[in-house]
mmCIF file of C-alpha atoms in Angstrom:
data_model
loop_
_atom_site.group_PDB
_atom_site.id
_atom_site.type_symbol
_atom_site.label_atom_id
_atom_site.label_comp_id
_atom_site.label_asym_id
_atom_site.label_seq_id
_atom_site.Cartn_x
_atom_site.Cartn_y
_atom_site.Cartn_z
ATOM 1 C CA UNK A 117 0.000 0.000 0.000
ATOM 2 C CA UNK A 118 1.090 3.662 -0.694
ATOM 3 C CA UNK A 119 1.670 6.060 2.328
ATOM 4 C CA UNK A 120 0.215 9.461 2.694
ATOM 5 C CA UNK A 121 3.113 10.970 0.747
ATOM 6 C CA UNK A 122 2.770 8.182 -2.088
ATOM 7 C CA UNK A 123 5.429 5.766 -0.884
ATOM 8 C CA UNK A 124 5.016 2.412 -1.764
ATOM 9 C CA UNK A 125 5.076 0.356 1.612
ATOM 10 C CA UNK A 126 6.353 -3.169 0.491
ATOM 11 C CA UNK A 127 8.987 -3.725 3.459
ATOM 12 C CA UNK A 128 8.593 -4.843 6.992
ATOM 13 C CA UNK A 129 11.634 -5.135 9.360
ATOM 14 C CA UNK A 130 10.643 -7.398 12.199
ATOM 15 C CA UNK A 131 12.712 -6.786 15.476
ATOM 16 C CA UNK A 132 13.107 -10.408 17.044
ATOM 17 C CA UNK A 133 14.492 -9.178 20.518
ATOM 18 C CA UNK A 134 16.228 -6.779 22.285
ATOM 19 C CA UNK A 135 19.362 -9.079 23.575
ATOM 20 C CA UNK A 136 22.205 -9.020 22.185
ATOM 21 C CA UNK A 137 25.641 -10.662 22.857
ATOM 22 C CA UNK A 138 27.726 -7.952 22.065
ATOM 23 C CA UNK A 139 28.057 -4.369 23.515
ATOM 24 C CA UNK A 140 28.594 -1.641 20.261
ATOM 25 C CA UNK A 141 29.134 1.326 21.584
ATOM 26 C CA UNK A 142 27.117 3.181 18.646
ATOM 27 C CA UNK A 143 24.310 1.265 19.302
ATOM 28 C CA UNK A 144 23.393 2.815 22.727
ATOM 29 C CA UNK A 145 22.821 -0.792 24.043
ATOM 30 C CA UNK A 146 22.549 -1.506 27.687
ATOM 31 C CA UNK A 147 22.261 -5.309 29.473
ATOM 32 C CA UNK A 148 18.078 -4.501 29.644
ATOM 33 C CA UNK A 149 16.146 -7.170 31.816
ATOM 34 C CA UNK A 150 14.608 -9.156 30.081
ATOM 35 C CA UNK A 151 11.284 -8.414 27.796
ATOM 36 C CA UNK A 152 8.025 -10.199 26.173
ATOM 37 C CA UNK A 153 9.291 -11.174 22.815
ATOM 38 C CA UNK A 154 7.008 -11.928 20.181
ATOM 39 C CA UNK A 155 5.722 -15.835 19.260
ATOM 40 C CA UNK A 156 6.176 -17.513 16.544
ATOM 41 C CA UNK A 157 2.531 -17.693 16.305
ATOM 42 C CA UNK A 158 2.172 -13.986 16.864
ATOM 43 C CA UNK A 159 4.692 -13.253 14.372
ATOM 44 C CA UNK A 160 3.240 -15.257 11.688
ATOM 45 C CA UNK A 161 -0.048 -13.145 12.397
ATOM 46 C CA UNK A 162 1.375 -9.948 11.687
ATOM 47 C CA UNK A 163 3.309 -10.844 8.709
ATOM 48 C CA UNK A 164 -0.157 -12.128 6.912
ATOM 49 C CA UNK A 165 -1.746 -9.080 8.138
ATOM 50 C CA UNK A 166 1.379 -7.252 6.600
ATOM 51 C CA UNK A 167 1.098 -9.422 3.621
ATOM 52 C CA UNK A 168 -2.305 -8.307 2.888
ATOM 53 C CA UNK A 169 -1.137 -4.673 2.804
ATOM 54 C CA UNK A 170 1.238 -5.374 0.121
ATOM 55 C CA UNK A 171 4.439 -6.084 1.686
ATOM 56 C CA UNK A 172 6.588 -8.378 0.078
ATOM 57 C CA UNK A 173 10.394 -8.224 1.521
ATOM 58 C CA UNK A 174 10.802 -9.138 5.192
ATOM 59 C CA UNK A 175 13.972 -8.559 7.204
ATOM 60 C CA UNK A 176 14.560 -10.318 10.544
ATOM 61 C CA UNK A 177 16.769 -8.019 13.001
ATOM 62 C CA UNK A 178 16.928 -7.295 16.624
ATOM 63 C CA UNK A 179 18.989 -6.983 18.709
ATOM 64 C CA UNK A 180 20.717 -9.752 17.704
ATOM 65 C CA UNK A 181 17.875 -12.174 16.224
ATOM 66 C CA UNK A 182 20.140 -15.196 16.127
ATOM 67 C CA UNK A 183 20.247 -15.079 19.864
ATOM 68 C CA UNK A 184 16.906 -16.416 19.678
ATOM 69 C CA UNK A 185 16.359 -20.172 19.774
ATOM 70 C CA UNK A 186 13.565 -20.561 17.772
ATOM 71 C CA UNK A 187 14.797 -18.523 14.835
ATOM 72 C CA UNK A 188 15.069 -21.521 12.401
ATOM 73 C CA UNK A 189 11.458 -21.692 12.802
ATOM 74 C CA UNK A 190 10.769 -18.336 12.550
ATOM 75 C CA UNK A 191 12.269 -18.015 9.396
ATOM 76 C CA UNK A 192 10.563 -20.926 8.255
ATOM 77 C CA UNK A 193 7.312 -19.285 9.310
ATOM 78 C CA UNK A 194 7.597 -15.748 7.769
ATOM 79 C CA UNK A 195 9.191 -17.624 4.227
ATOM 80 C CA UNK A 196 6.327 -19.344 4.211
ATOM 81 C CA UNK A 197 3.635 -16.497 4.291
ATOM 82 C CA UNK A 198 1.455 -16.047 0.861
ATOM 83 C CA UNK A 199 3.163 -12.787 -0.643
ATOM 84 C CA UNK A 200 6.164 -12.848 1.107
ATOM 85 C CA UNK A 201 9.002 -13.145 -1.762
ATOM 86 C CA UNK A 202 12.363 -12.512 -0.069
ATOM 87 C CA UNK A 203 13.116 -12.816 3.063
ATOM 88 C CA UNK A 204 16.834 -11.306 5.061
ATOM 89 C CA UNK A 205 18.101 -11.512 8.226
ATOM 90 C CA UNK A 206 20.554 -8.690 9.611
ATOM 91 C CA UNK A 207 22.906 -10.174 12.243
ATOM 92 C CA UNK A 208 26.689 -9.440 14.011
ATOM 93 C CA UNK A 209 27.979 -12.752 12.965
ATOM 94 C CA UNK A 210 28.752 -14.589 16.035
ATOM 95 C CA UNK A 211 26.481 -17.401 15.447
ATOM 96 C CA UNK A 212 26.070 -17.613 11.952
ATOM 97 C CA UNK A 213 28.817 -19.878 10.783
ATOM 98 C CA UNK A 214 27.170 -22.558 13.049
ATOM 99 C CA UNK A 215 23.607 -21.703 11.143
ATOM 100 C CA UNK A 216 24.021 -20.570 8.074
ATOM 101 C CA UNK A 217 23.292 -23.779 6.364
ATOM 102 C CA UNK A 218 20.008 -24.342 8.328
ATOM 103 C CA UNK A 219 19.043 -20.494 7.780
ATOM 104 C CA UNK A 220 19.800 -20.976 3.870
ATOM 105 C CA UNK A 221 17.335 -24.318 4.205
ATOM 106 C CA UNK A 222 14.430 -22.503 6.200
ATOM 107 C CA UNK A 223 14.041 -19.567 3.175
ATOM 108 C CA UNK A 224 16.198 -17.121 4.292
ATOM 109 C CA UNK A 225 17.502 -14.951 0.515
ATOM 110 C CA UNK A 226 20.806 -13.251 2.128
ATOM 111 C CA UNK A 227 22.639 -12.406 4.865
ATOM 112 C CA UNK A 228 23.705 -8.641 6.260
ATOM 113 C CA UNK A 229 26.468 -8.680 8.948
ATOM 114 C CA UNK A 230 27.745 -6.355 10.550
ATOM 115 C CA UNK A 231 31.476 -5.883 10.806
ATOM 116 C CA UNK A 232 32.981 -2.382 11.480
ATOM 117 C CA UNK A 233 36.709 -3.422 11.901
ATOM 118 C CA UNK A 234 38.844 -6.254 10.939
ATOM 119 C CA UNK A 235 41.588 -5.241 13.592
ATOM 120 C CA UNK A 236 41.199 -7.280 16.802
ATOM 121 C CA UNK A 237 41.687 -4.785 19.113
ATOM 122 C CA UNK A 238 39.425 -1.876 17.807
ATOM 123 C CA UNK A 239 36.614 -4.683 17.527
ATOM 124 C CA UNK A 240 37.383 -4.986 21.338
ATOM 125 C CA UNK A 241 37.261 -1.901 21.570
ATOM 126 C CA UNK A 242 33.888 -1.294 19.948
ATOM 127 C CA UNK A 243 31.686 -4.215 20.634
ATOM 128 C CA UNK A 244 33.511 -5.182 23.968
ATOM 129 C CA UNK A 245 33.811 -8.851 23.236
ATOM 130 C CA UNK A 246 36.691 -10.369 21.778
ATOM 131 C CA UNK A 247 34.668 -12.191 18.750
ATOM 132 C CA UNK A 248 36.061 -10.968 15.578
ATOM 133 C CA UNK A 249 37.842 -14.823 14.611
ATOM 134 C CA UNK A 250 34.077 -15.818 14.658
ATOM 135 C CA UNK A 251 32.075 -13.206 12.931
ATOM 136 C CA UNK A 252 34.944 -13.724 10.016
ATOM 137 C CA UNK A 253 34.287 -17.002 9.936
ATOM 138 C CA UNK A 254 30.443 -16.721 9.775
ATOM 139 C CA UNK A 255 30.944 -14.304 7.006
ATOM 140 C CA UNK A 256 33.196 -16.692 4.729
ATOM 141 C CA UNK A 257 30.785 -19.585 5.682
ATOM 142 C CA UNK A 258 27.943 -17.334 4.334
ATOM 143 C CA UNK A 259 30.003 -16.780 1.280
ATOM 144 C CA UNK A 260 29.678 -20.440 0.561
ATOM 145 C CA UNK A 261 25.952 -21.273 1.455
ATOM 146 C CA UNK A 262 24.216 -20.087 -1.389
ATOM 147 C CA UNK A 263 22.418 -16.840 -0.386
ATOM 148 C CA UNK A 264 21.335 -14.623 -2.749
ATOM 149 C CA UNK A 265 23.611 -11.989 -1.128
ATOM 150 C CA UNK A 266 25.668 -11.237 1.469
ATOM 151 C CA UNK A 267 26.213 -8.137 2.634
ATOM 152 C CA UNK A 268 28.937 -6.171 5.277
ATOM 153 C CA UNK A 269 27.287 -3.179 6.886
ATOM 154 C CA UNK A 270 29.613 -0.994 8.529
ATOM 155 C CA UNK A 271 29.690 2.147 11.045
ATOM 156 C CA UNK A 272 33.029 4.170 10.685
ATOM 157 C CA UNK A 273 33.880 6.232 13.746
ATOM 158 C CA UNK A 274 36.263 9.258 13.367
ATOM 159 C CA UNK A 275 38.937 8.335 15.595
ATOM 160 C CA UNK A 276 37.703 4.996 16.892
ATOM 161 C CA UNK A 277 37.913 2.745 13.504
ATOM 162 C CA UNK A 278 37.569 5.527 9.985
ATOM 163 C CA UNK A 279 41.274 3.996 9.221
ATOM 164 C CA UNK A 280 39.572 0.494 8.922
ATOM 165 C CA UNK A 281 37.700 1.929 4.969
ATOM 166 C CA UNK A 282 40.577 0.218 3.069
ATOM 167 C CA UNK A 283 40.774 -3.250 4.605
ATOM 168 C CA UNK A 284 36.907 -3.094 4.791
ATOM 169 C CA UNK A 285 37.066 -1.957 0.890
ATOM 170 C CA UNK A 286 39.445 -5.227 0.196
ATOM 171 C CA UNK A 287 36.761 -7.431 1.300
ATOM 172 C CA UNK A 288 34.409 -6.460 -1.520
ATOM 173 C CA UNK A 289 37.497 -6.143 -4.073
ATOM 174 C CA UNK A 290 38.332 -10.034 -2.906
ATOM 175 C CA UNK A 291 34.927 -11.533 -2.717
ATOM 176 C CA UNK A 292 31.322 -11.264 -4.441
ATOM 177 C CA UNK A 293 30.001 -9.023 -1.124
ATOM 178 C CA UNK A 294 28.950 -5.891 -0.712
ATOM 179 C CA UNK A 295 30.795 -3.615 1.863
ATOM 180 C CA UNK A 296 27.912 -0.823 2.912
ATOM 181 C CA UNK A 297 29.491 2.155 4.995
ATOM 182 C CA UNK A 298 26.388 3.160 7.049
ATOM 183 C CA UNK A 299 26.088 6.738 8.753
ATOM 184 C CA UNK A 300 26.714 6.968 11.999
ATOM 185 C CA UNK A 301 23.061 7.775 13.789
ATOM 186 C CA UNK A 302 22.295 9.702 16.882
ATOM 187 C CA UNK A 303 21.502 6.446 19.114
ATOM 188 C CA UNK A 304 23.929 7.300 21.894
ATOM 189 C CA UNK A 305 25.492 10.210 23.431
ATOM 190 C CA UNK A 306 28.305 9.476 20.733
ATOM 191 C CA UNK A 307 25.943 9.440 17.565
ATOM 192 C CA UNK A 308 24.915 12.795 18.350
ATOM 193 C CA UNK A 309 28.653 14.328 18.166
ATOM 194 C CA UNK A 310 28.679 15.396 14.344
ATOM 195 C CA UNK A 311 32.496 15.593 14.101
ATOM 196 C CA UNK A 312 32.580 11.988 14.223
ATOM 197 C CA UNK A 313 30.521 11.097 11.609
ATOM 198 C CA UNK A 314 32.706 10.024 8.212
ATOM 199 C CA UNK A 315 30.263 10.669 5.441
ATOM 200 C CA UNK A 316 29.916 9.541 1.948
ATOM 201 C CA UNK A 317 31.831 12.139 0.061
ATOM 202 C CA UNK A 318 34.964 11.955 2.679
ATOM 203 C CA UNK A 319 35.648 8.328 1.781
ATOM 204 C CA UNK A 320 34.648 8.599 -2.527
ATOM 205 C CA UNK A 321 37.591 11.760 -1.966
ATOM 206 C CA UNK A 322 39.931 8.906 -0.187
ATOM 207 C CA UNK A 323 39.094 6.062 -2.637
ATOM 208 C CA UNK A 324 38.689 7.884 -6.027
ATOM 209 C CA UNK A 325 38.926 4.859 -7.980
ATOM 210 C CA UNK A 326 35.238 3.949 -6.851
ATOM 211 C CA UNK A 327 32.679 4.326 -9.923
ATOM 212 C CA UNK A 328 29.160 4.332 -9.700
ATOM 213 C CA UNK A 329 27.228 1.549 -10.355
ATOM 214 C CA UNK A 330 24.388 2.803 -12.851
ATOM 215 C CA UNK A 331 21.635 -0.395 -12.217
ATOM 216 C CA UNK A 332 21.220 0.816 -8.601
ATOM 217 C CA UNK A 333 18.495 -1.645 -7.238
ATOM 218 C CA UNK A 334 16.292 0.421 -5.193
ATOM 219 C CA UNK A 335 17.107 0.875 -1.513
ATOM 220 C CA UNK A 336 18.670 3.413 0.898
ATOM 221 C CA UNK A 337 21.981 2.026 -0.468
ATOM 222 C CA UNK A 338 24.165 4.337 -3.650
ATOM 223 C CA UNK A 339 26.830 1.581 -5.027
ATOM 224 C CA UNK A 340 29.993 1.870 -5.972
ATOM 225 C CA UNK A 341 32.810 -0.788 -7.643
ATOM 226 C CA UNK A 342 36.259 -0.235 -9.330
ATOM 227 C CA UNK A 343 37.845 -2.311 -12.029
ATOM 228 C CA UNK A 344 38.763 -5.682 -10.793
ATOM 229 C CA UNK A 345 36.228 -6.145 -7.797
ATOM 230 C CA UNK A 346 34.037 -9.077 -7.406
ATOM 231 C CA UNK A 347 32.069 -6.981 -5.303
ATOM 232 C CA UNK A 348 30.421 -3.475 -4.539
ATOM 233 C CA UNK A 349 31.163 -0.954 -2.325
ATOM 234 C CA UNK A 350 27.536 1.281 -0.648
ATOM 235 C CA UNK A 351 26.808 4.452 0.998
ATOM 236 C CA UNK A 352 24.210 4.478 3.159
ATOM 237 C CA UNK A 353 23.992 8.338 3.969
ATOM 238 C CA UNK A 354 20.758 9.466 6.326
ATOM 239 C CA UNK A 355 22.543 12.370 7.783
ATOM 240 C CA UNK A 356 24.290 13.996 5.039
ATOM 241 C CA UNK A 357 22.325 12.898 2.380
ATOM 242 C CA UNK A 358 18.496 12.096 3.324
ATOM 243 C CA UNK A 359 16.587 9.196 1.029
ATOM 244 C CA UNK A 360 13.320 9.744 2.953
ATOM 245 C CA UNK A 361 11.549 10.142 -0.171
ATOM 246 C CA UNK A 362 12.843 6.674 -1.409
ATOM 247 C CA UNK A 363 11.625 4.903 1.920
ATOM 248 C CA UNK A 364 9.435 1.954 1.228
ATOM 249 C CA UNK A 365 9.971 0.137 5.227
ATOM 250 C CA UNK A 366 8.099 0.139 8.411
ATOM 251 C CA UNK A 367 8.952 -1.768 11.395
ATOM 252 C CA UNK A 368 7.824 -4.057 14.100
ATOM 253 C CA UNK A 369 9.461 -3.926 17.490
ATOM 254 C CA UNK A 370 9.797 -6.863 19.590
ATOM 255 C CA UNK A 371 6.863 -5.902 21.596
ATOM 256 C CA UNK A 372 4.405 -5.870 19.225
ATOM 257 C CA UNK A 373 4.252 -1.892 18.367
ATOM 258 C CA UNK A 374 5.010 -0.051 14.857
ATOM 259 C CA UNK A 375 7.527 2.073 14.653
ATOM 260 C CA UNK A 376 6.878 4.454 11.853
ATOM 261 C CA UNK A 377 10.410 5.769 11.672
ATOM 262 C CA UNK A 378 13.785 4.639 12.623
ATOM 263 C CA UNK A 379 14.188 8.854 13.605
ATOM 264 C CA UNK A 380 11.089 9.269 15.714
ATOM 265 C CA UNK A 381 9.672 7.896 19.173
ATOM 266 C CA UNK A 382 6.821 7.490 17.812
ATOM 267 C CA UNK A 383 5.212 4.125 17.942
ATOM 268 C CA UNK A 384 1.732 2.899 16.947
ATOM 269 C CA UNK A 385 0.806 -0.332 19.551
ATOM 270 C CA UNK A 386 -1.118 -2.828 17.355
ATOM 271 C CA UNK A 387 -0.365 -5.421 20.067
ATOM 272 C CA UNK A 388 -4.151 -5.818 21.631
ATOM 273 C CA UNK A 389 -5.972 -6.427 17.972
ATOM 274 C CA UNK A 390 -3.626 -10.021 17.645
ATOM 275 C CA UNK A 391 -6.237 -12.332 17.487
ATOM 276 C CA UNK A 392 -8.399 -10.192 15.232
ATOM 277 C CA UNK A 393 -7.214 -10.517 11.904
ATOM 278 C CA UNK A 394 -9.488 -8.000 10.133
ATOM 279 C CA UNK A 395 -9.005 -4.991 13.180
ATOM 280 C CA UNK A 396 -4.980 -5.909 12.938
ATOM 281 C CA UNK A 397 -4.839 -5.115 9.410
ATOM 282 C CA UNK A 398 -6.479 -2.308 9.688
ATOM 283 C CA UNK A 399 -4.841 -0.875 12.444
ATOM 284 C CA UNK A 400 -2.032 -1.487 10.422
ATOM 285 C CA UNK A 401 -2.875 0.276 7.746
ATOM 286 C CA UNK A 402 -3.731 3.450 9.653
ATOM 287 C CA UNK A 403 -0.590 3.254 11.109
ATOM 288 C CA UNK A 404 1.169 3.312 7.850
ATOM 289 C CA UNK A 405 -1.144 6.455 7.193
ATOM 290 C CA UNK A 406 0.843 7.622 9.996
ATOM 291 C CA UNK A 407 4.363 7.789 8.955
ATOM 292 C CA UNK A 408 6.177 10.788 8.684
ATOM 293 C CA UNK A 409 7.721 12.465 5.522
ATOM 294 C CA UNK A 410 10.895 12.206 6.970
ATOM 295 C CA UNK A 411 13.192 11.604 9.728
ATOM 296 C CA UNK A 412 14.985 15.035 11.626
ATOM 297 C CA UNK A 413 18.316 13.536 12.738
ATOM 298 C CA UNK A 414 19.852 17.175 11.560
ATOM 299 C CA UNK A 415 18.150 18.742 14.439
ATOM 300 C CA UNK A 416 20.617 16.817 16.878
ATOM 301 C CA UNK A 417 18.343 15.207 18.851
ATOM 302 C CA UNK A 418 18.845 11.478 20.658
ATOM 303 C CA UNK A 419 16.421 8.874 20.312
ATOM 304 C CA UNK A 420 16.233 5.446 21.730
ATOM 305 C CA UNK A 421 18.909 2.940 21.414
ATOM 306 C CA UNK A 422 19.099 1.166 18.215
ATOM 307 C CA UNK A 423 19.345 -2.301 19.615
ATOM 308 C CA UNK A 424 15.970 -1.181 20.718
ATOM 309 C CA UNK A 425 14.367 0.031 17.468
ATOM 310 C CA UNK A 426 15.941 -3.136 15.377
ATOM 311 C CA UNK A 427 17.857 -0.922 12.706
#
């Protein structure tokens, strides 16, 4: 279905949980107590009330959605859902060269993990776990599964890990990746420091041999390659260069409520009309009524964590 501002709404990022086993310090994420997570069951109701609506791409996130135990069957659920036609799951890493295989087998299209260094100590440094020998090696394994893609998102922090671009860059020059440099977001106290952000036209001035890619699939995502990569290199840019007009996603927290915007608190709480598959779709469409023309990250203000909002 088309928004308010003619947006065609045909992706739904489910947030599987707020736990996650790692501690990124961009991501504003705290050791929460525990909360209600959605059921498989519930799950599989809101993606055919989704469905009905007209969305067709789902991506699993959290948190860290492989930290759930049922997630084999959750993927198997959503894959299975009349209309859906691709399904994604974003993820740090640390698990998935153990299930990659069995994700690949329960309908899961591609793979996005998330891998801001490849020096062990700034990965330290940044996540607070020493787990960078396993994320590698769930990113290779995900090489060799099959997926339709795989894809390395990336946060560059001026000063913390900006020097890591090149090495990153390699990995999409040496295997058939992409290697997305995402924004950095106010989330935390440190998202909201604009000095620290390292934006698209920095790194294209540091790596001029990067050419446009002119078959741009659409997506938040502006691609780049050079001669000789087996891969692309993407800019995700929401601060210095807003796509709001381009956005076709909405979101479902782990509790059940909408979140119209991955820059506002708002949240629509469809929770209550579960079992009433006529009301939930229509709450849901009212909600997508709902969402804004934009997000306002340039007016420096700090929203939630992101391991709370599911990126």
């Amino acid at each position: 279905m088309k928004d308010n501002f003619g947006r065609e709404i045909d992706y739904l990022r489910i947030s599987l949980t707020r736990r996650c086993d790692l501690n990124c310090s961009y991501c504003g994420h705290k050791k929460d107590s525990e909360q209600r997570e959605l059921t498989v069951s519930e799950i599989a109701l809101f993606v055919r009330a989704f469905a009905k609506l007209g969305i067709k791409k789902v991506r699993l996130t959290g948190g860290e959605p492989l930290v759930r135990e049922d997630i084999i069957k959750i993927a198997e659920t959503v894959r299975s859902v009349k209309g859906i036609e691709s399904l994604y799951i974003t993820t740090n890493g640390t698990r998935l060269s153990e299930m990659a295989k069995e994700l690949k087998n329960a309908g899961v299209d591609g793979v996005n993990i998330s891998i801001d260094t490849l020096d062990n100590e700034r990965y330290k440094a940044l996540t607070g776990t020493d787990k960078l020998s396993q994320v590698l090696d769930g990113f290779y394994t995900a090489l060799n599964t099959g997926f339709s893609s795989v894809k390395v998102n990336s946060v560059l922090v001026r000063g913390k890990n900006d020097e890591d671009a090149a090495s990153l860059i390699r990995l999409a020059e040496n295997n058939f990746c992409d290697v997305r440099f995402i924004e950095l977001m106010p989330f935390s106290r440190q998202g909201d420091e604009q000095r620290l952000i390292v934006t698209e036209r920095e790194l294209l001035g540091r790596f001029p041999f990067l050419e446009p890619v002119h078959d741009n699939e659409k997506g938040a995502a502006r691609y780049y390659t050079a001669e000789g990569f087996k891969g692309r290199i993407g800019f995700i840019s929401p601060r210095s260069c807003k796509f709001c007009s381009l956005c076709n996603r909405i979101r479902l927290l782990a509790d059940g409520r909408i979140k119209l915007c991955l820059g506002s608190d708002e949240t629509v709480d469809v929770m209550p009309y579960i079992n009433d598959g006529e009301r939930l779709t229509r709450e849901i469409e009212n909600a997508i009524l709902r969402k804004p023309a934009s997000h306002h990250f340039e007016d420096g203000d700090s929203f939630r964590g992101l391991n709370l909002i599911g990126g």
